[in-house]
Short mmCIF file of C-alpha atoms in Angstrom, two decimals:
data_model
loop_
_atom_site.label_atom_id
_atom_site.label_comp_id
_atom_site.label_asym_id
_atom_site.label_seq_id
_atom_site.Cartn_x
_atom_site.Cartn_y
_atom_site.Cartn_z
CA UNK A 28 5.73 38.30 -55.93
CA UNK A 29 4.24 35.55 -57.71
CA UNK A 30 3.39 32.68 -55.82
CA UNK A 31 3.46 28.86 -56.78
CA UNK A 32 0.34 27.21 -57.39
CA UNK A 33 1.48 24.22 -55.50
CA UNK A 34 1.77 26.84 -52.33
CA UNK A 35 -1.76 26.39 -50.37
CA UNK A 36 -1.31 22.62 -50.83
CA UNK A 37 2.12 22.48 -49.68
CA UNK A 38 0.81 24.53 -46.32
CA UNK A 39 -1.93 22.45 -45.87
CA UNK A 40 -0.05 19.47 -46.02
CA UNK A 41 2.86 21.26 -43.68
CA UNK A 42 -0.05 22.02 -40.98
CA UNK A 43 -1.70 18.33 -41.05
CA UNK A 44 2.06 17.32 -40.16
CA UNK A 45 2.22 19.57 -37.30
CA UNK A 46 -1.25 18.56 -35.80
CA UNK A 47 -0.65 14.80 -36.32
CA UNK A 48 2.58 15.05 -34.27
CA UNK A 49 2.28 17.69 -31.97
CA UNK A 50 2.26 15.50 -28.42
CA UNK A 51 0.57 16.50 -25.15
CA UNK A 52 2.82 14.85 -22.35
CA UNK A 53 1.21 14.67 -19.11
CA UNK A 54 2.92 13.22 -15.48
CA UNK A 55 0.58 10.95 -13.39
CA UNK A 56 3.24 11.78 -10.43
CA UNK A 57 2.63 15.03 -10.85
CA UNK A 58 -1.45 14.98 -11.05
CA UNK A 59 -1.78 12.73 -8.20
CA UNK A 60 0.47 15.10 -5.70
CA UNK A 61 -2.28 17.50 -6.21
CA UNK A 62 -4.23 15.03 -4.15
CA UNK A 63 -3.01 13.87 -1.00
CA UNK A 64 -6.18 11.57 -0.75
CA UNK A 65 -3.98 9.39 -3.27
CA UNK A 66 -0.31 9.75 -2.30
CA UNK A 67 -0.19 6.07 -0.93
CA UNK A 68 -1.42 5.22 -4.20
CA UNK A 69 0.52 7.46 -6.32
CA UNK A 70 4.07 6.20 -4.04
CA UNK A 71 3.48 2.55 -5.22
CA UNK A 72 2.57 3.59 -8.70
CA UNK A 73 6.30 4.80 -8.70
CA UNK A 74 7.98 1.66 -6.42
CA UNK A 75 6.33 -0.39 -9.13
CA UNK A 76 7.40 1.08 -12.30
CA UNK A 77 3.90 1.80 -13.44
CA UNK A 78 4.15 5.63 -13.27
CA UNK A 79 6.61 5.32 -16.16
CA UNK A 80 4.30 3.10 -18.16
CA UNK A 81 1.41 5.36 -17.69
CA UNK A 82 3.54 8.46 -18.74
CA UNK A 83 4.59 6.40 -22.10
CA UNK A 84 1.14 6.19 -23.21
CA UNK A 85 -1.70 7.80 -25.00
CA UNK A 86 -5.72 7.21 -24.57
CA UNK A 87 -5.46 5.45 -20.66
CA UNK A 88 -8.04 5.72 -17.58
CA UNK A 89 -6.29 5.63 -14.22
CA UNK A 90 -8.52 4.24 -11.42
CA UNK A 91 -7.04 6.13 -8.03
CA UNK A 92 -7.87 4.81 -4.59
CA UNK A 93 -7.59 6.78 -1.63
CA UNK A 94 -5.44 5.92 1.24
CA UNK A 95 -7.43 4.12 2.88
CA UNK A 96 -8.68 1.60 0.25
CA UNK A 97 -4.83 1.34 0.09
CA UNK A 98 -4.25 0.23 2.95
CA UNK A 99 -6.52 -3.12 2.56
CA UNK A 100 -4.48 -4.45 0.00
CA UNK A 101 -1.09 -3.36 1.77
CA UNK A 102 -2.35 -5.51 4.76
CA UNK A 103 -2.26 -8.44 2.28
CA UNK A 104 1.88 -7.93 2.05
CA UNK A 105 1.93 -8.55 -1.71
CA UNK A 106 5.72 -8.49 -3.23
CA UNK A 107 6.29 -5.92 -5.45
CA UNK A 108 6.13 -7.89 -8.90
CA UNK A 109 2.68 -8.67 -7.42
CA UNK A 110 1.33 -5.78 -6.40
CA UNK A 111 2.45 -4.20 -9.66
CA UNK A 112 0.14 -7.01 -11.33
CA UNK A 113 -2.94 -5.66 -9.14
CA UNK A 114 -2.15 -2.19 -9.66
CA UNK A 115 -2.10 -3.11 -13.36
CA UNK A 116 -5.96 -3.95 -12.90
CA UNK A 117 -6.29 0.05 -12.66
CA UNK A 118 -5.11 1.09 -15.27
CA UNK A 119 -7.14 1.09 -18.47
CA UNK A 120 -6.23 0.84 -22.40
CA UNK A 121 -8.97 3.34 -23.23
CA UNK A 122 -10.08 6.78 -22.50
CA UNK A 123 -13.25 6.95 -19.85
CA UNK A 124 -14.06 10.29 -18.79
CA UNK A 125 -17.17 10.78 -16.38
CA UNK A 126 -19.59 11.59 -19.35
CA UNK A 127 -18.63 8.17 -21.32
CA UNK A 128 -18.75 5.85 -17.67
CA UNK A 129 -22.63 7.14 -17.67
CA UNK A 130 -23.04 6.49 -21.43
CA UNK A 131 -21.74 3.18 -21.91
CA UNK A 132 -23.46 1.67 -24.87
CA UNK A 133 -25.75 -1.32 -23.98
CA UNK A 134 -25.19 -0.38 -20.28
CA UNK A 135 -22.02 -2.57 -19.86
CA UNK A 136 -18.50 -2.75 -21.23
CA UNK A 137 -15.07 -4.50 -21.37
CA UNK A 138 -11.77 -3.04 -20.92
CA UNK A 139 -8.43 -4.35 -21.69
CA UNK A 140 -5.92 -3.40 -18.79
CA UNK A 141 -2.36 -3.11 -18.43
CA UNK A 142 -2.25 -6.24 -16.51
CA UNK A 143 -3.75 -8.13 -19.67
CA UNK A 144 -0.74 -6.08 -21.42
CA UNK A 145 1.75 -7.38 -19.61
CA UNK A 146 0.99 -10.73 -21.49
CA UNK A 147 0.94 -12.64 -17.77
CA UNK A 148 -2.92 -12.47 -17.32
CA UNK A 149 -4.24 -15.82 -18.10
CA UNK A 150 -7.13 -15.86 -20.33
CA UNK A 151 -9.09 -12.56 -20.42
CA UNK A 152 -8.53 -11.95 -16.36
CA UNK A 153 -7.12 -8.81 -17.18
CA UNK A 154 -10.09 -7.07 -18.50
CA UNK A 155 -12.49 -5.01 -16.24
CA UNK A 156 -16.29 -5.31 -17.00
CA UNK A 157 -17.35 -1.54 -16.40
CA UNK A 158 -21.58 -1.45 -16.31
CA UNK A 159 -24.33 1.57 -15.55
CA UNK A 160 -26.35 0.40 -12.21
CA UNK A 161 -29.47 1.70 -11.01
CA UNK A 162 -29.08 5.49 -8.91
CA UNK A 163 -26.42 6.32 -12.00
CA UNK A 164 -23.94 4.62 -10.56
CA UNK A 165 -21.28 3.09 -12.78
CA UNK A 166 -19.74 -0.23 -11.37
CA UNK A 167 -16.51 -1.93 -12.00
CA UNK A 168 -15.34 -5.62 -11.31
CA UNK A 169 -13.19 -8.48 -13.30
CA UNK A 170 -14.61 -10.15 -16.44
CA UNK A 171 -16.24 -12.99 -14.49
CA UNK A 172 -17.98 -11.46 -11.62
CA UNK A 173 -21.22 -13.00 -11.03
CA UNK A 174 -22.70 -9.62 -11.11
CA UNK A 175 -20.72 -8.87 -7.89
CA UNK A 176 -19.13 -5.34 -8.58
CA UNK A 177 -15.99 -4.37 -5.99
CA UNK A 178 -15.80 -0.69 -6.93
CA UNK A 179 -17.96 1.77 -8.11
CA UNK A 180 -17.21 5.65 -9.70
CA UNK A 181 -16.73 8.13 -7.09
CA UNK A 182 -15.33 10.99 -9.08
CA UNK A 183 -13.71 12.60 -11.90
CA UNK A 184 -10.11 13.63 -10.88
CA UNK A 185 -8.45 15.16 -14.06
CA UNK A 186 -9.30 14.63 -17.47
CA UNK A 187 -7.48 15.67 -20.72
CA UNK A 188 -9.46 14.30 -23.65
CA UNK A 189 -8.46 12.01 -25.45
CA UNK A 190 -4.86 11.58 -23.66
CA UNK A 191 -5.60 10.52 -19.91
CA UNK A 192 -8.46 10.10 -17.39
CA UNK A 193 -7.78 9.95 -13.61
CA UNK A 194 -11.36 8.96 -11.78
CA UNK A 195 -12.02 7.91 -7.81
CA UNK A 196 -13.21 4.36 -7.70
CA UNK A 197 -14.62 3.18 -4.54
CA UNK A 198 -12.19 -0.14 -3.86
CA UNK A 199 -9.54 -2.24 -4.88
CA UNK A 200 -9.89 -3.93 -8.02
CA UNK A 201 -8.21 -7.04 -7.82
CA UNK A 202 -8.68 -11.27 -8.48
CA UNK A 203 -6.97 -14.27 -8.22
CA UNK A 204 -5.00 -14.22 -11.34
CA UNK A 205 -3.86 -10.98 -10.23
CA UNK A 206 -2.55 -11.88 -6.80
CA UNK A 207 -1.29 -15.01 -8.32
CA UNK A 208 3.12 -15.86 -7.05
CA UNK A 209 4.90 -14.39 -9.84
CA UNK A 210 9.18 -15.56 -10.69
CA UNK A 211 10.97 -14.27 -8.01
CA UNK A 212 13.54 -11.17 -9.01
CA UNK A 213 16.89 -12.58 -9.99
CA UNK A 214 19.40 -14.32 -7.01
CA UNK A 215 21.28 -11.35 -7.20
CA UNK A 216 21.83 -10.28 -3.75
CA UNK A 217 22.34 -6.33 -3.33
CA UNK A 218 23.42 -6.25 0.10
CA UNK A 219 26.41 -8.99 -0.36
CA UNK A 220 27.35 -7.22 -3.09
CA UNK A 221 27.88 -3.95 -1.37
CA UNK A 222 29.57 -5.21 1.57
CA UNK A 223 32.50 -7.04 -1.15
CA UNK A 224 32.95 -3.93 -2.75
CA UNK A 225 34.29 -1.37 0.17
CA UNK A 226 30.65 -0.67 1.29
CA UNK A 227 30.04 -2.89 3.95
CA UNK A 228 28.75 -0.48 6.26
CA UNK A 229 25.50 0.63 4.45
CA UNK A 230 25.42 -2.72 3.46
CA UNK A 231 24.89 -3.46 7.43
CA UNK A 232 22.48 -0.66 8.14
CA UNK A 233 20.12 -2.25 5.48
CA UNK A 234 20.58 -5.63 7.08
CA UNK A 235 19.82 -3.72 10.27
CA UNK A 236 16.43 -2.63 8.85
CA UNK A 237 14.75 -5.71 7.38
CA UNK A 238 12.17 -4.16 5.24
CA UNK A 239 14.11 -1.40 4.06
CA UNK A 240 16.44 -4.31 2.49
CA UNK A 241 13.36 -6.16 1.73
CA UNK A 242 12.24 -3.24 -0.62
CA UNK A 243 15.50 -3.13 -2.25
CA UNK A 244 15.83 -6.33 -3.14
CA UNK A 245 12.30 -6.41 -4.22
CA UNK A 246 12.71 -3.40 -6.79
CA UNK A 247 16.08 -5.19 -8.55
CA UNK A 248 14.01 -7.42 -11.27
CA UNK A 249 12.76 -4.52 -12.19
CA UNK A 250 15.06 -1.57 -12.32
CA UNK A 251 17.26 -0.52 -9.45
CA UNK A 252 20.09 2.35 -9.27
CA UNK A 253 21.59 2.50 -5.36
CA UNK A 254 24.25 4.97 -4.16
CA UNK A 255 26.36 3.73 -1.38
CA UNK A 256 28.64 6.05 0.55
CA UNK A 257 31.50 4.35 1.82
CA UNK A 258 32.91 2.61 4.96
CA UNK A 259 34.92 5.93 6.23
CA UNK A 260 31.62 8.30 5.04
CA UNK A 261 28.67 5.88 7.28
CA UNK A 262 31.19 6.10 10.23
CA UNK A 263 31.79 9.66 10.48
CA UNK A 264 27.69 10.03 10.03
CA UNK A 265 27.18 7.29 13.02
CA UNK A 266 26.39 9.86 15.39
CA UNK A 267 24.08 11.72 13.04
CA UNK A 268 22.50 8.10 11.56
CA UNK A 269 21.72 7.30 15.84
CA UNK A 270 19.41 10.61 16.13
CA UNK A 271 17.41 10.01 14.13
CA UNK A 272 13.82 8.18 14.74
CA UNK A 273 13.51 4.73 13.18
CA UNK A 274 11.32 5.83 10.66
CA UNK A 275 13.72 8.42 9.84
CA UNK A 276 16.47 6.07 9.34
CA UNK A 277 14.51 3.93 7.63
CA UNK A 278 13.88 6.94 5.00
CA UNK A 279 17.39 7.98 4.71
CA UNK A 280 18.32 4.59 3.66
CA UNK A 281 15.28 4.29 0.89
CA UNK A 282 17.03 7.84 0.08
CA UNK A 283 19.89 6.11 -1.12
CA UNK A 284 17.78 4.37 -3.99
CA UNK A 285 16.54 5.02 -6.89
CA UNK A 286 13.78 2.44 -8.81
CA UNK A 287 15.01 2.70 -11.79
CA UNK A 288 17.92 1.45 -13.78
CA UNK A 289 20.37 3.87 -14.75
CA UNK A 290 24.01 3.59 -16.25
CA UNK A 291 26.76 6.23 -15.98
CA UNK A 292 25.87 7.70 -19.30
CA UNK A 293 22.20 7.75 -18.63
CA UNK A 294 22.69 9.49 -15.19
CA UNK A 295 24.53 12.11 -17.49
CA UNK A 296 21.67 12.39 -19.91
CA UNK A 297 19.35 12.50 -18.05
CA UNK A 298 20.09 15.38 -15.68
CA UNK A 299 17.10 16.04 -13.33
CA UNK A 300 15.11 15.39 -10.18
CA UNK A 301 14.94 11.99 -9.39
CA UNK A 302 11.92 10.30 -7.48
CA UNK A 303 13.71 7.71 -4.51
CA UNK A 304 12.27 5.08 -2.95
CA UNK A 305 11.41 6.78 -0.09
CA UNK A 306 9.27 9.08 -2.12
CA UNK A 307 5.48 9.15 -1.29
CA UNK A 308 2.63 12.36 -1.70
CA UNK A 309 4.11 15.20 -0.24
CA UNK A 310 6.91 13.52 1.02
CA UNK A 311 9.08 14.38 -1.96
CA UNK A 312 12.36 12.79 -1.05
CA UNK A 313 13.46 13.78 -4.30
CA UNK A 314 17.17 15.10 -5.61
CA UNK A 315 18.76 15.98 -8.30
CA UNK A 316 20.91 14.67 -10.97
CA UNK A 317 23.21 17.11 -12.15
CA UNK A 318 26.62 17.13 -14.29
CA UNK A 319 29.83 18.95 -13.30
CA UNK A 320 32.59 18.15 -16.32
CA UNK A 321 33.29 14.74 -15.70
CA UNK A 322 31.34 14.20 -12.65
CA UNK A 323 28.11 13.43 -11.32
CA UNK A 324 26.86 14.68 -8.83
CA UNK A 325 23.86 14.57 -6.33
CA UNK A 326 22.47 17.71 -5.16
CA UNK A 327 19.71 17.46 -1.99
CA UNK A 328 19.34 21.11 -1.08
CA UNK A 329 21.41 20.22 2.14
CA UNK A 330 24.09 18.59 0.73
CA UNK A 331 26.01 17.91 -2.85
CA UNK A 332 27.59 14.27 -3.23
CA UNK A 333 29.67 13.03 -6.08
CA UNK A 334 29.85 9.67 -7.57
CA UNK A 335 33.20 8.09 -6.92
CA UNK A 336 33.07 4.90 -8.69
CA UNK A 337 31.07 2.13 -10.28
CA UNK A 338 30.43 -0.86 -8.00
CA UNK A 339 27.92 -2.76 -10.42
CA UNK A 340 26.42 -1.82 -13.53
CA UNK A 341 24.75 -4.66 -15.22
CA UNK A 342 20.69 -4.22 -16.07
CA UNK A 343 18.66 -4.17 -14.31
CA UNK A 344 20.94 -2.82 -11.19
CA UNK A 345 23.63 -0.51 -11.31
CA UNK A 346 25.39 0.50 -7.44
CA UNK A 347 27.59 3.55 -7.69
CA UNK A 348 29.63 4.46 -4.17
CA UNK A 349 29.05 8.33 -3.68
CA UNK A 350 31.44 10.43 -1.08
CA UNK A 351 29.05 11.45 1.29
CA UNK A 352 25.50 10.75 2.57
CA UNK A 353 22.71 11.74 1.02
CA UNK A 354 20.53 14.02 3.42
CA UNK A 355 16.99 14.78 2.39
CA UNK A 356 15.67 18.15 3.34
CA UNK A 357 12.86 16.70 4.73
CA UNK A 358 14.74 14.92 7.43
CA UNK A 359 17.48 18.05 8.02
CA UNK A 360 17.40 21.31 8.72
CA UNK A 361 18.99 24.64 6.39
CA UNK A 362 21.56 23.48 4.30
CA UNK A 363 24.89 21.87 5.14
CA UNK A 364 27.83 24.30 4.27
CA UNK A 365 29.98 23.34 1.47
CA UNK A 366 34.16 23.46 2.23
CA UNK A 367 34.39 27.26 2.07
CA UNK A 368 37.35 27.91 -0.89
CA UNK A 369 40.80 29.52 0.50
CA UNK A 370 40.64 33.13 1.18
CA UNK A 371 42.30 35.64 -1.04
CA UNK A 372 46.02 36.11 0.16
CA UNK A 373 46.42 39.09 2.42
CA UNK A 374 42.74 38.70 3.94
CA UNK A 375 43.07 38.47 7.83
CA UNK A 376 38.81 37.29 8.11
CA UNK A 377 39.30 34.60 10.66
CA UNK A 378 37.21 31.67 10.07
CA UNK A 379 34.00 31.08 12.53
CA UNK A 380 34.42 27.55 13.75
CA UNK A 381 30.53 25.95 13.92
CA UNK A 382 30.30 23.49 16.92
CA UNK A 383 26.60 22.78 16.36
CA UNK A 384 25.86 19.23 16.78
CA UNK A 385 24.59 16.35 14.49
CA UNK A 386 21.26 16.13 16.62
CA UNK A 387 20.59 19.95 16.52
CA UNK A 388 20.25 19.50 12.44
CA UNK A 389 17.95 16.39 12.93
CA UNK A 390 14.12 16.79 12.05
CA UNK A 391 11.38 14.32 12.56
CA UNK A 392 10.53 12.47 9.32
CA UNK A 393 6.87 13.84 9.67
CA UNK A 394 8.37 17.90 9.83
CA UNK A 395 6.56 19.97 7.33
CA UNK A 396 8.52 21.32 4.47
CA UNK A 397 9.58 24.92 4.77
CA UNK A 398 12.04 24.92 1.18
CA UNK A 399 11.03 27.47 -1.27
CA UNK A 400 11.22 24.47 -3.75
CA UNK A 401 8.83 22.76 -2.59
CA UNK A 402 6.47 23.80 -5.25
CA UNK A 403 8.44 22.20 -7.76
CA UNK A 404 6.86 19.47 -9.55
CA UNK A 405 7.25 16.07 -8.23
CA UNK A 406 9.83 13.86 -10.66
CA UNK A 407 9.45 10.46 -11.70
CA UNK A 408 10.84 8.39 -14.10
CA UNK A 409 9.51 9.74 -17.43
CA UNK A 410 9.88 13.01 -15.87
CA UNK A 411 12.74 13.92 -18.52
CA UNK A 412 11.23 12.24 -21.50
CA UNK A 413 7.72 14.31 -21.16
CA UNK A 414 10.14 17.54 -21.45
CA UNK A 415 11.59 16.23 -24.24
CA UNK A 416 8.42 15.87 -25.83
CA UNK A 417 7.41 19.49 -25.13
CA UNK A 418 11.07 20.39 -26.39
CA UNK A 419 10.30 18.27 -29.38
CA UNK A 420 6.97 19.54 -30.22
CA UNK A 421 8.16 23.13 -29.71
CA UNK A 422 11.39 22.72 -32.38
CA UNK A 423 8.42 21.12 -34.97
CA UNK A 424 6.23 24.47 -34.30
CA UNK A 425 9.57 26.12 -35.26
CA UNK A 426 10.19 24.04 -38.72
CA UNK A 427 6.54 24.24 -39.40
CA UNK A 428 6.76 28.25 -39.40
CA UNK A 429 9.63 28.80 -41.40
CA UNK A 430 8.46 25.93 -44.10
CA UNK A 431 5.66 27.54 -44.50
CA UNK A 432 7.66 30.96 -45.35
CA UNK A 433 10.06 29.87 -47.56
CA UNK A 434 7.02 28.12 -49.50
CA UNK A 435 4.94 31.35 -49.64
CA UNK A 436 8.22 33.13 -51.06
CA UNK A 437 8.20 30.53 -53.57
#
């Protein structure tokens, strides 16, 4: 078999294609669940969209907090367009693993950040000076801060070089500019809109809990899918709805949305788990998104709900009415049985009536998880586009193979 000259260059230039492309997705949900320290931080990396931004891109440094730094800024009740702003401050356009932070050239450094991305930092506010300190410590603080540094390096997390870096700073990094009133989200009002539209009833629940209907209407500037069972479905769960604990109610309602947009078509294309907005850390409150011919339906692992109809659908919200509550398995115990189909003529099995009561399938929102799926990996928004880049890099493998082949047959 005589091969072509042009052969080796043709598989050399083949094998540069397939390195240059091939993508390593990774899921910043899904490395922070590893660490409970950070699921406070890793449940508003999700409420505020940034999860999904992080996931998009390529050479980034995450700057975790634990919990408790957390909770400082939390006591400062930033909206949710604000706090995304701060969060922003955290998240770096550049790769700094923990051998880089102690060999910064000259000793000090600026960043960029994805607050100065978002094109509303004024000036250079949203860069981060990072500098080497005496005792090999490695401080971090805003462009301008008078040699005051608010966080220093704790720890290396996870690192993938050059893709992403998760490191442990010591505080919040934050600044005026930051924290700064942002435009409200739009006058659209989710809760009027429910109650006009045959779902009055979970409109008045939300009204009931003031910052559960605070975080909805927070999360609709920027992406906001909410499934709303119907009058006749809330008052047949009443009962069920009054055992639970107020947190627990509270939960189930965040249950009901999703922060992020999605139309019909991209519920259908984008069959999955789904992160809710009562997801945080362990706490999964996750489903999934799955199609049955024309239908789409929401599976829990307790119960299976099915979009009836289209209430709203205009970006950046979309409300869909569903025929039956959504019940988290963290909040419920087992699984709720399904109508059982007719049995076969001729069969004289007598059913077994169940009289076990609404509050005997009630857990406390803080119940650990017993499911066997609970070592699934935690979904977020980008949690279908990172498979389609493995998918993607996988079918290129494929191509490369065969190219290369068909040219040495040649």
């Amino acid at each position: 078999m005589k091969v072509s000259p042009a052969a080796p260059l043709s598989v050399t230039l083949l094998l540069v294609l397939f390195l240059s492309t091939t993508t390593y997705a990774h899921n910043i949900t899904k490395i922070l669940a590893k660490h409970p320290e950070f699921s406070t931080f890793n449940h508003y990396l999700t409420v505020t969209h940034l999860a999904a931004e992080i996931n998009r891109r390529q050479t980034i440094t995450v700057c975790a907090i634990d919990n408790a730094a957390m909770n400082v800024l939390l006591e400062k009740h930033l909206p949710t367009y604000t706090l995304k702003n701060v969060l922003s401050l955290h998240v770096f356009a550049d790769y700094f693993g923990a051998k880089k932070l102690h060999q910064i050239t000259k000793g000090s450094t600026l960043t960029a950040t994805m607050f100065q991305a978002t094109g509303e930092a004024p000036g250079t506010s949203g860069y981060i000076n990072i500098t080497n300190m005496k005792g090999g410590k490695v401080g971090f603080a805003n462009e301008d801060n008078d040699g005051h540094f608010a966080a220093t390096f704790v720890k290396s997390v996870v690192e993938m070089p050059y893709n992403i870096s998760v490191i442990q700073i010591s505080h919040i990094l934050t600044s005026a500019a930051a924290e700064a009133p942002v435009a409200a989200p739009s006058d659209l009002n989710v809760t009027t809109l429910m109650a006009k539209q045959g779902c009055k009833s979970f409109s008045d629940l939300l009204k009931s809990h003031p910052d559960v209907a605070k975080t909805f209407a927070e999360n609709v500037q920027s992406g906001l899918t909410v499934f709303c069972p119907t009058d006749g479905v809330i008052s047949a769960f009443m009962p069920t709805f009054k055992n639970l604990t107020k947190d627990g109610q509270a939960s189930l309602l965040l249950y009901h949305g999703i922060p992020v947009y999605n139309s019909m078509g991209m519920l259908k294309s984008n069959n999955g788990l789904m992160n809710t907005l009562a997801t945080e850390g362990k706490k999964k409150y996750d489903f999934t998104v799955q199609n049955d011919g024309d239908d789409v339906k929401l599976e829990t692992k307790v119960v299976t709900a099915t979009i009836s109809g289209t209430l709203y659908d205009e970006e950046p919200l979309s409300v869909y009415k569903v025929d039956k509550v959504l019940l988290p398995r963290e909040l419920f115990k087992g699984t709720v049985a399904e109508e059982p189909a007719p049995a076969p003529k001729g069969s004289k099995k007598k059913k077994k009536s169940s009289k076990k009561g609404g509050a005997d399938d009630v857990e406390d929102d803080g119940a650990p998880e017993s499911s066997q799926d609970d070592d699934e990996d935690p979904a977020d928004d980008s949690a279908n586009l990172n498979w389609a880049n493995n998918v993607k890099s996988s079918g290129l493998f494929v191509t490369v193979v065969i190219s290369i082949i068909c040219v040495a047959i040649i």
